[in-house]
Short mmCIF file of C-alpha atoms in Angstrom, two decimals:
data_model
loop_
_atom_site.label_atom_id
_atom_site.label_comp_id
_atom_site.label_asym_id
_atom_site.label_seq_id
_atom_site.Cartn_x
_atom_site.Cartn_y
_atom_site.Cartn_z
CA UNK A 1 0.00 0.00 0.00
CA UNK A 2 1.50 3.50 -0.63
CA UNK A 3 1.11 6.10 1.86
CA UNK A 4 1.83 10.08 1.43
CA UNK A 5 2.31 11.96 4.41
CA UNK A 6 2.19 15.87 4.78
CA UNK A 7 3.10 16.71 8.44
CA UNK A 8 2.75 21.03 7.36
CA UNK A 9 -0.80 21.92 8.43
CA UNK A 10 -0.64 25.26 7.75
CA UNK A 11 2.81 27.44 6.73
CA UNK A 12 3.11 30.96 6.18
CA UNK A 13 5.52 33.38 4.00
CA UNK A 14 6.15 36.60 3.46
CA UNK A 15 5.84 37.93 -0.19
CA UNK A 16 8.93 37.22 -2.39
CA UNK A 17 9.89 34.85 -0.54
CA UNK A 18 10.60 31.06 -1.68
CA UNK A 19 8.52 28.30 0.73
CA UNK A 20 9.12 24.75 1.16
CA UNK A 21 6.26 21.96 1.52
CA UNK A 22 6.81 18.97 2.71
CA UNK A 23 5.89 15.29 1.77
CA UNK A 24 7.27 11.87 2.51
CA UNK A 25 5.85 8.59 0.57
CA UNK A 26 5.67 5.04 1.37
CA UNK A 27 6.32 2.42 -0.92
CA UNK A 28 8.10 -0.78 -1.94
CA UNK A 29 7.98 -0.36 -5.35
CA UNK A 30 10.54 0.81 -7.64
CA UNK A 31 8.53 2.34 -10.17
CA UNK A 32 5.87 5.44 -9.23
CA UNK A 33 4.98 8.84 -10.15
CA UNK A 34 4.47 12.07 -7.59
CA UNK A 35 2.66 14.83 -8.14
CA UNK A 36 1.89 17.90 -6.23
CA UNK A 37 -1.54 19.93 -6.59
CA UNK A 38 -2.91 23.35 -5.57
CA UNK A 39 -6.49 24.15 -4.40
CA UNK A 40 -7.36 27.65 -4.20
CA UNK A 41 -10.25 28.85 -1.88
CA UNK A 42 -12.49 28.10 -4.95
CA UNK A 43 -12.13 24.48 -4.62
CA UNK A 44 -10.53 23.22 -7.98
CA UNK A 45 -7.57 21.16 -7.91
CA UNK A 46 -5.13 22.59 -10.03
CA UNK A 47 -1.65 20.02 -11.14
CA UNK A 48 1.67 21.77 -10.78
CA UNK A 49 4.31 19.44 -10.88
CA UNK A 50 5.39 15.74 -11.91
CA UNK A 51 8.85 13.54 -10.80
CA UNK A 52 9.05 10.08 -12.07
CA UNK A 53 11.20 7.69 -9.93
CA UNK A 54 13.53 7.49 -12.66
CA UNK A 55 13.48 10.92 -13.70
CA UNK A 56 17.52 12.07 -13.47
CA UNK A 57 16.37 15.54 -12.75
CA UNK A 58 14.74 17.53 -10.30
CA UNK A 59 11.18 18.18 -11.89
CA UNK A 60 10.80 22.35 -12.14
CA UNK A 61 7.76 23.96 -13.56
CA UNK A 62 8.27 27.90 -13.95
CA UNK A 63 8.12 29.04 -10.02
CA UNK A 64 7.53 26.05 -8.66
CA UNK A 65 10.24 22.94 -8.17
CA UNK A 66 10.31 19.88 -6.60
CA UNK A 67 13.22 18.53 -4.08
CA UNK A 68 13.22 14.83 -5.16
CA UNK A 69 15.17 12.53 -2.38
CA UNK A 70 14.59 8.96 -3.45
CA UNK A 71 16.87 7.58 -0.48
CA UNK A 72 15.06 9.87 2.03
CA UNK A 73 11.59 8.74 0.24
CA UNK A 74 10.82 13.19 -0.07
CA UNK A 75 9.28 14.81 -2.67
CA UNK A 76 8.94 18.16 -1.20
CA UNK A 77 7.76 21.42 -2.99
CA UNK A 78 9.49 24.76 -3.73
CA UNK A 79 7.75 27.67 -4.63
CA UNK A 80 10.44 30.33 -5.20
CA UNK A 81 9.27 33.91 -5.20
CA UNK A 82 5.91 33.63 -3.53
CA UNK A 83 2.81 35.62 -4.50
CA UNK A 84 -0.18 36.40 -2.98
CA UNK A 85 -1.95 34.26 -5.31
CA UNK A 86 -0.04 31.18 -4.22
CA UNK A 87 -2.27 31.31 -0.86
CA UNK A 88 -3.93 27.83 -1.21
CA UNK A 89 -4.19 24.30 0.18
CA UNK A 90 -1.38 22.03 -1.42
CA UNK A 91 -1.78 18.44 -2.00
CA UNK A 92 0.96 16.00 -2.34
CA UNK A 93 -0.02 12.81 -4.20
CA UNK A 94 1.10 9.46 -5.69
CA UNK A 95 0.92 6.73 -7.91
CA UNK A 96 2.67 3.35 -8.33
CA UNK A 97 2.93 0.47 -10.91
CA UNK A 98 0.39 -1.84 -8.93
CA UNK A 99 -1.98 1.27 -8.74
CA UNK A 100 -5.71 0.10 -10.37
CA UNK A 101 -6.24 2.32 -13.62
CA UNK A 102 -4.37 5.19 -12.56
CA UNK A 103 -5.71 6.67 -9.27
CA UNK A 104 -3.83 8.76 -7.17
CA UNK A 105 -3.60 8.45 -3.39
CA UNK A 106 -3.23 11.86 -1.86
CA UNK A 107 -1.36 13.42 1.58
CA UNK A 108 -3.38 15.35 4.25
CA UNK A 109 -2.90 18.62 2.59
CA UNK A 110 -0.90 22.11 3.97
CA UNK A 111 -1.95 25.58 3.76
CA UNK A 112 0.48 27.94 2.67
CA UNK A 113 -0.38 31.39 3.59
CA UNK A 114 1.61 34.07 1.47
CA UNK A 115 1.44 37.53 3.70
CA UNK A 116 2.59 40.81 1.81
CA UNK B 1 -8.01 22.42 -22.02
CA UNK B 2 -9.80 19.27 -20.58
CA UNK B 3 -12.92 20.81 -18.50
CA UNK B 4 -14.73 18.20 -15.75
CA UNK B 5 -17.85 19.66 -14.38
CA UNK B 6 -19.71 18.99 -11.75
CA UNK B 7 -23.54 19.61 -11.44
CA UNK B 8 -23.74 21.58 -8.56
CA UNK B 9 -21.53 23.55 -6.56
CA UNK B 10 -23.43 23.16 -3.30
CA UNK B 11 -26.02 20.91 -2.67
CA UNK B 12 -28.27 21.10 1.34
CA UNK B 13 -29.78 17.55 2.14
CA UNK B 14 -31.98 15.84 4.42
CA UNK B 15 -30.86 12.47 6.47
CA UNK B 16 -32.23 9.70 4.63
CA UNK B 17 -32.49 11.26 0.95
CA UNK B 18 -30.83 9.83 -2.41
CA UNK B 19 -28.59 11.92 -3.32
CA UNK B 20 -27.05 11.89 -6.84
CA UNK B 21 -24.09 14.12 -7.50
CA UNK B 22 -23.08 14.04 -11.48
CA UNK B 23 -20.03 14.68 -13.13
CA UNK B 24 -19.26 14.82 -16.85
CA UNK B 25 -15.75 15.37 -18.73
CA UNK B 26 -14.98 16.53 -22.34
CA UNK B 27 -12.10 14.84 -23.28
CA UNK B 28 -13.00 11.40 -23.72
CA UNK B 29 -10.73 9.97 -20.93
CA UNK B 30 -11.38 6.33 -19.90
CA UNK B 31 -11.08 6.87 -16.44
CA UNK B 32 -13.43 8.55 -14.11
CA UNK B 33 -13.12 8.92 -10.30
CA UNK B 34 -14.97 10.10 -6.82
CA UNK B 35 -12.99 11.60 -4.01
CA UNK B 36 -14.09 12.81 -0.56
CA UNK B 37 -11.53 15.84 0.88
CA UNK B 38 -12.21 16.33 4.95
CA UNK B 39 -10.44 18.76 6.80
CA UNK B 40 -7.17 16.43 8.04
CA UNK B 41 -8.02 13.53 5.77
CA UNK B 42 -6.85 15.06 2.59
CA UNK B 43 -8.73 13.15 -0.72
CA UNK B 44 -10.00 9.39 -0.13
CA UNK B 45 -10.94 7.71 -2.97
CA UNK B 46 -14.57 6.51 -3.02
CA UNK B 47 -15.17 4.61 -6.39
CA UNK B 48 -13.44 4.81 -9.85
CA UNK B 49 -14.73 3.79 -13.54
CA UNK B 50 -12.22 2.18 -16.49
CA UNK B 51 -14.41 2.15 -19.02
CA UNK B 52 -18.64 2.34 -19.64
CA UNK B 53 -20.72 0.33 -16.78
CA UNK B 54 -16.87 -0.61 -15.12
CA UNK B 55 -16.32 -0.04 -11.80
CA UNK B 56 -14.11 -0.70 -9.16
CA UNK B 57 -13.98 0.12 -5.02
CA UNK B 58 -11.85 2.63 -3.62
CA UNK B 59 -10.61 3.10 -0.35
CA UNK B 60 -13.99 4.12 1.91
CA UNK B 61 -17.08 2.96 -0.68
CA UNK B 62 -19.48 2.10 2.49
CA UNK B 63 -22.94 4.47 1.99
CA UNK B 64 -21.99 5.21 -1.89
CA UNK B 65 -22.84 3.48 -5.43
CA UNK B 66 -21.78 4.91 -9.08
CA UNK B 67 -23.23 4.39 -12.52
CA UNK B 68 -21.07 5.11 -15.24
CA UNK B 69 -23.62 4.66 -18.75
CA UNK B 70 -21.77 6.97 -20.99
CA UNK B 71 -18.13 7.42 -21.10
CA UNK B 72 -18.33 11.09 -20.46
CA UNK B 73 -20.14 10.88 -17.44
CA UNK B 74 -19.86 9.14 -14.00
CA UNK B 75 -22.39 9.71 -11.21
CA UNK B 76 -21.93 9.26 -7.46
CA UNK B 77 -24.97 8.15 -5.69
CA UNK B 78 -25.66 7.98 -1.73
CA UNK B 79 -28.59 5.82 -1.65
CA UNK B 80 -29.74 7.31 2.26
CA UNK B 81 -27.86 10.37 3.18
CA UNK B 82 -26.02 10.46 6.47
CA UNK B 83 -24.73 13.27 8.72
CA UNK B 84 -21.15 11.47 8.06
CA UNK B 85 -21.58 12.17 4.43
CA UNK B 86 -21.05 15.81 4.64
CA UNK B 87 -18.06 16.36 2.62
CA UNK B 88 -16.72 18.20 -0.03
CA UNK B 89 -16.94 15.52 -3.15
CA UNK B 90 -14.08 15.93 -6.54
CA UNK B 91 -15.29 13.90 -8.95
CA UNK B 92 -11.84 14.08 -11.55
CA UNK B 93 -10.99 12.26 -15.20
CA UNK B 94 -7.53 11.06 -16.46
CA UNK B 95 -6.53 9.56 -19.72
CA UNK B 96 -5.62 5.71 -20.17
CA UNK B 97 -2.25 4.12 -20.84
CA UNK B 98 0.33 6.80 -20.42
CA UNK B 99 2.12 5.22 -17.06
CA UNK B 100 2.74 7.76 -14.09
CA UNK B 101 2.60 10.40 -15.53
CA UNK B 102 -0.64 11.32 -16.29
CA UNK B 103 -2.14 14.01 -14.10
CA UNK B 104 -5.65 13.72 -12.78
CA UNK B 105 -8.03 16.75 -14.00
CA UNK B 106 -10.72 17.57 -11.32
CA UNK B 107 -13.81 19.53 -11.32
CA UNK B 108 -14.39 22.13 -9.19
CA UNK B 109 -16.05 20.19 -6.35
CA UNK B 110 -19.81 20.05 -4.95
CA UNK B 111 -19.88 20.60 -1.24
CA UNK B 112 -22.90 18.57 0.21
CA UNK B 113 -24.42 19.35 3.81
CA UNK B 114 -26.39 16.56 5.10
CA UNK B 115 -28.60 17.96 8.11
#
């Protein structure tokens, strides 16, 4: 079974400034996929991100990156340069090889608060 | 841009009631699926749909049933409404067959109060 935990209830930033979310996975497989998501306050669930297992390289999209430690099992977030419009709930999430048709199991969520 | 929408945005029930909550996507994806998100609990998977009348269990499917008729549309039903079902509900869509990477596109959620 694969397990994502995000122990960040709620984190706060000032403007400009770069944030770090945290997330730790459980698995035995090899092979899996982690992905990060963003809810606003208006409820869609918005993808950001995507490292592969294999993937060589750090996975960056524009302002956001992710810290990929495959020893540490981490996958944590990095939103450099934060803006107030990056005040949301953040979901970690995963998915392995045995994983029926392509669902996603999801981590408790954080709450990044960007103050200007 | 794929677009998953759900019926309604906010939906006020009685204990007891049948509740359907629909969902339809536009980008003929294969798979369809039903999440709960509580405060602490993050998304729980409910039920999921492969393909036309397929359907599979997720993680907490006690109180819920699905119907999935036409690809493009997957419907969550709570046959007698409970307190315990007040939740915010995602219903989401993904393509088929690309490994990991595929992302999961969501609607924008239909918070039901059960009272």
């Amino acid at each position: 079974a694969q397990k994502i935990t995000q122990t960040q209830p709620g984190m706060f930033v000032q403007e400009k400034e770069a944030v770090t979310l945290d997330c730790t996975y459980d698995t035995s497989d090899q092979s899996y996929g982690l992905f990060w998501y963003k809810q606003p306050s208006s409820g869609e669930m918005i993808f950001l991100i995507y490292q592969g297992s294999y993937d060589e390289q750090n996975a960056t999209e524009g302002r956001y990156s992710l810290n990929f430690q495959k020893a540490r099992k981490s996958a944590n977030l990095v939103i450099s340069a934060s803006q107030l419009g990056d005040s949301a709930m953040y979901f970690c999430a995963m998915r392995g090889p045995g994983t029926s048709y392509g669902k996603l199991t999801f981590g408790q969520g954080t709450i990044l608060t960007v103050h200007p | 841009d794929v677009k998953v929408t759900q019926s309604s945005r906010y939906l006020v029930k009685r204990t007891g009631e049948k509740v359907f909550l629909e969902c339809v996507q536009d980008m003929d994806h294969e798979n369809m699926f039903w999440y709960r998100q509580d405060p602490g609990l993050g998304l729980r998977l409910i039920y999921f749909s492969y393909d036309v009348k397929m359907k599979e269990k997720g993680d907490i499917p006690e109180g819920y049933s699905v119907s999935r008729e036409k690809k493009e549309r997957f419907s969550l039903i709570l046959e007698s409404a409970s307190t315990n079902q007040t939740s915010m509900y995602l219903c989401a869509s993904s393509h088929a067959g690309t490994a990991f990477r595929s992302p999961l596109h969501f609607g924008n959620g239909t918070r039901l109060t059960v009272t």
